[in-house]
XYZ file of C-alpha atoms in Angstrom:
241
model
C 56.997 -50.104 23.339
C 57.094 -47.865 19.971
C 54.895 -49.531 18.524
C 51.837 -49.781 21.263
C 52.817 -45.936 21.028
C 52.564 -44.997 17.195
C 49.297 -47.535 17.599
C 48.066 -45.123 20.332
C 48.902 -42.037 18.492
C 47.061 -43.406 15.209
C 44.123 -44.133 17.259
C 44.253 -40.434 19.006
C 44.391 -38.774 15.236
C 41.818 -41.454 13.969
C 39.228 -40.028 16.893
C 40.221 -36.353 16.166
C 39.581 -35.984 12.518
C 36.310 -37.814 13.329
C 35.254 -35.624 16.168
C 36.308 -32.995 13.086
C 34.273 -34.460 10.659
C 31.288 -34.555 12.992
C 31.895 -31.072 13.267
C 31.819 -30.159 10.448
C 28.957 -32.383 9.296
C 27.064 -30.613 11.853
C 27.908 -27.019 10.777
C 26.909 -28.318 6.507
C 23.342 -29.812 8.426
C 23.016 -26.812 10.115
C 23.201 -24.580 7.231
C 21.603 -26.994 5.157
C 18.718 -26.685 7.630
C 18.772 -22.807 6.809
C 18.785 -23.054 3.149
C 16.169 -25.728 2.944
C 13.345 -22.918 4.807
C 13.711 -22.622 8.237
C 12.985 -19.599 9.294
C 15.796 -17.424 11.498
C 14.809 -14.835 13.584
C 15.634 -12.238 11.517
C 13.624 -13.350 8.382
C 10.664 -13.054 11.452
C 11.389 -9.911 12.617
C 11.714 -8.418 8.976
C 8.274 -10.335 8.395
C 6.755 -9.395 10.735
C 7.805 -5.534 10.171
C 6.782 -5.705 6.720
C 3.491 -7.025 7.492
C 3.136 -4.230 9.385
C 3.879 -1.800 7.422
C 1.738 -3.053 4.955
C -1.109 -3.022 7.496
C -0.638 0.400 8.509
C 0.019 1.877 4.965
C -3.232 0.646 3.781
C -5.254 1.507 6.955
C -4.325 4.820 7.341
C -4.895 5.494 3.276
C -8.528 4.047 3.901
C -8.964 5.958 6.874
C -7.437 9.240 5.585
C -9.270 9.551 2.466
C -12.984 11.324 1.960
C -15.593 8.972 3.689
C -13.008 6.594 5.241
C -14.482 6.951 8.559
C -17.889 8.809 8.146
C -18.646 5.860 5.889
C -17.412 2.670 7.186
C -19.674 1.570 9.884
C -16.943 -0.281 11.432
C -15.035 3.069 12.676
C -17.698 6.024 12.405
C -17.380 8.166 15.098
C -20.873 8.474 16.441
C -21.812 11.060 19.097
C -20.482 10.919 22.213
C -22.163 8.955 24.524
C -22.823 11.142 27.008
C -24.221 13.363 24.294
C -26.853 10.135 22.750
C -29.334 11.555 25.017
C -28.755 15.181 23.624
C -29.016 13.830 19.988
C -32.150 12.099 20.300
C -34.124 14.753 22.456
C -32.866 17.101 19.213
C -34.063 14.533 16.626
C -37.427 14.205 18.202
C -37.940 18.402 18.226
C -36.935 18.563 14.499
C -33.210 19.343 14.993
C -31.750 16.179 13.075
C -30.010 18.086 10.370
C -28.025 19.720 13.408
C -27.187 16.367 14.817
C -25.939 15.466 11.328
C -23.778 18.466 10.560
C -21.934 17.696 13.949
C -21.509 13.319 13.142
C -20.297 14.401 9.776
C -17.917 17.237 10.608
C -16.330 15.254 13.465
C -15.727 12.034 11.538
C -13.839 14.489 8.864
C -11.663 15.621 11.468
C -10.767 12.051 12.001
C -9.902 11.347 8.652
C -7.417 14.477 8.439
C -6.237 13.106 11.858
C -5.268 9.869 10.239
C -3.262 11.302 7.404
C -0.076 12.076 10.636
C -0.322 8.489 11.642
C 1.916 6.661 9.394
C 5.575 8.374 10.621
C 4.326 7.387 14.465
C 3.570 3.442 13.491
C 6.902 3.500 11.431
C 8.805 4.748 14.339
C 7.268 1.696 16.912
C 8.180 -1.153 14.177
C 11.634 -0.086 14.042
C 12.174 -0.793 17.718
C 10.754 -4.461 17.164
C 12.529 -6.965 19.162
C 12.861 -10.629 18.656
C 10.705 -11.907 21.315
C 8.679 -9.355 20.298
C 7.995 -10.597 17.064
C 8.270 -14.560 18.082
C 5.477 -13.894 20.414
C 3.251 -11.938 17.346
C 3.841 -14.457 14.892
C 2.351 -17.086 17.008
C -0.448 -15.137 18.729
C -3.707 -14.100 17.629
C -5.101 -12.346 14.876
C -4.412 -9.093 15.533
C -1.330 -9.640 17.873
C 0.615 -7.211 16.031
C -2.078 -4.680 16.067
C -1.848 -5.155 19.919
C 1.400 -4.451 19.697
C 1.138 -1.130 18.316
C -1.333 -0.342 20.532
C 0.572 -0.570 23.503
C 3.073 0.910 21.761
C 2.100 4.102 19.936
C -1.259 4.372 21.621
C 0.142 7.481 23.814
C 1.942 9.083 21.230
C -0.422 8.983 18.470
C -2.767 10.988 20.909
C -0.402 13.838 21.781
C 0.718 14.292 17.842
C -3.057 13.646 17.222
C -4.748 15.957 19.816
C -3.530 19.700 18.048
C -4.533 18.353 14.493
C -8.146 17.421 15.704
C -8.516 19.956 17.447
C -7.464 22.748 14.467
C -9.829 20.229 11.912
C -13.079 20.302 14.262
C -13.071 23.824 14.515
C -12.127 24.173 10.935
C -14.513 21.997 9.777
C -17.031 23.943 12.551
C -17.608 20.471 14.180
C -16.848 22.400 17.701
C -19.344 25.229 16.422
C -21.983 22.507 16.034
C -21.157 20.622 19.383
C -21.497 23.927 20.831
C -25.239 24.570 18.993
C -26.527 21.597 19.750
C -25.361 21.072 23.398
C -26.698 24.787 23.881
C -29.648 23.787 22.446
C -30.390 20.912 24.554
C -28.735 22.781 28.215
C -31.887 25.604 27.661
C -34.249 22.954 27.649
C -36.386 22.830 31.247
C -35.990 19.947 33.738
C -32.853 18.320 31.578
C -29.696 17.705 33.373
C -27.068 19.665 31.765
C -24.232 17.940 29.716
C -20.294 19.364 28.264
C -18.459 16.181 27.487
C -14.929 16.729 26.571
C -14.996 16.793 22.816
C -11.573 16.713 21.764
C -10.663 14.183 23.663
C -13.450 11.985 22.450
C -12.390 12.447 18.954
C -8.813 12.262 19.128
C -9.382 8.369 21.266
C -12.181 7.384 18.776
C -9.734 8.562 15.474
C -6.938 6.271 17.229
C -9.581 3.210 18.134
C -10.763 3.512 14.107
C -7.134 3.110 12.659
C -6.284 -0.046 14.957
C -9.646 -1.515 14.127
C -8.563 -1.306 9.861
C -4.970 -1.888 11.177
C -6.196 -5.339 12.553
C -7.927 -5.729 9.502
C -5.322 -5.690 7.443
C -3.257 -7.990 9.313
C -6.007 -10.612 9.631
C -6.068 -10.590 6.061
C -2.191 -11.120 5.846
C -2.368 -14.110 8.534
C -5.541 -15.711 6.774
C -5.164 -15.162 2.817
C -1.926 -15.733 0.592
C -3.012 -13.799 -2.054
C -2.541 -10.951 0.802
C 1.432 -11.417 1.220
C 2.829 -9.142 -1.285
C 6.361 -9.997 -0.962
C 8.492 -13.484 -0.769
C 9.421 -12.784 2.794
C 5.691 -12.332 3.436
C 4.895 -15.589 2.309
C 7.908 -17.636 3.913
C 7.021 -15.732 7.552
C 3.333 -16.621 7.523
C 2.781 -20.281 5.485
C 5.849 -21.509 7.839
C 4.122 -20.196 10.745
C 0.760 -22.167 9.254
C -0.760 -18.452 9.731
């Protein structure tokens, strides 16, 4: 009887340091798994947060600088459309350099805009979450850009509204807007027009720094050379972005 006990005891420890071995094979696989590249959710969310950054740094230094919107064809802020009709009529009776004064002077507005961006973009990444950034690391090119967009789209328009509006009539873009629609309303059989100007400018300054946003990200996604960290490069080449 003692011994078919001691046998069954032997046998009980025999199974329980293997179940403990197993264990503990698992946990060395597990972290072997980790060391050897896989990615963990944090090392995405950082990632992806850096790439941002990065995005966002060097699209609102493009966009901010002299010429980053009036000449980059991609973001320009043209006249508003409800205004086209006032621009041409004012082309066609000589008044072009008018018309010019006004594109020019409201596309610098935009790029002073852009300069306030940066603290508003930092302040979205921050509250990444991980689904968040699972969902933007597999998505399209511009994923994170859509991100922001829904976002920081609201509150880049309220901080951005007051500095447009003090750079257009600083830059006499609302003088201008006012000349030319005047202009154009004194004209006989024309149906008079007053779009809403700062409005226009402060959505169409946004709209420009997603589209180089998205730019920069694309880049990040498609080209290595683009990933200026190690982190950078582990995110995207495991994602086979």
């Amino acid at each position: 009887m003692k011994q078919k006990i001691i046998s069954v005891t032997l046998f009980w420890l025999f199974c329980s340091t293997l179940a403990h071995a197993q264990f503990n094979l698992g946990r060395v696989m597990e972290s072997f798994g980790k060391k050897s590249g896989k990615l963990s959710e944090n090392e995405i969310v950082n990632g992806l947060k850096e790439a941002l950054n990065v995005g966002i740094t060097n699209g609102s230094a493009e966009a901010s600088k002299v010429d980053g919107f009036f000449k980059n064809e991609l973001i320009k802020i043209a006249v508003p459309p409800e205004a086209q009709k006032v621009a041409e009529t004012l082309r066609k009776m000589g008044l072009g350099e008018q018309v010019d004064k006004f594109t020019l002077s409201l596309n610098r507005a935009a790029e002073d805009a852009a300069k306030k961006s940066r603290p508003i973009f930092v302040k979205s990444i921050t509250s990444m979450t991980v689904p968040d950034a699972l969902g933007i690391l597999k998505g399209s090119d511009d994923a994170a850009t859509q991100y922001l967009k829904k976002s920081t789209n609201d509150e880049l328009f309220k901080t951005f509204f007051p500095v447009v509006d003090s750079t257009l009539n600083l830059n006499k873009t609302t003088e201008y807007y006012t000349d030319i629609v005047n202009t154009y309303n004194k004209l006989p059989f024309v149906k008079k027009v007053n779009p809403n100007l700062k409005e226009y400018a402060t959505q169409k300054t946004i709209d420009g720094l997603y589209t180089l946003i998205a730019q920069e990200e694309k880049k990040i996604r498609e080209d290595p050379g683009a990933r200026v960290s190690a982190l950078l490069k582990k995110v995207f080449s495991q994602a086979g972005k």
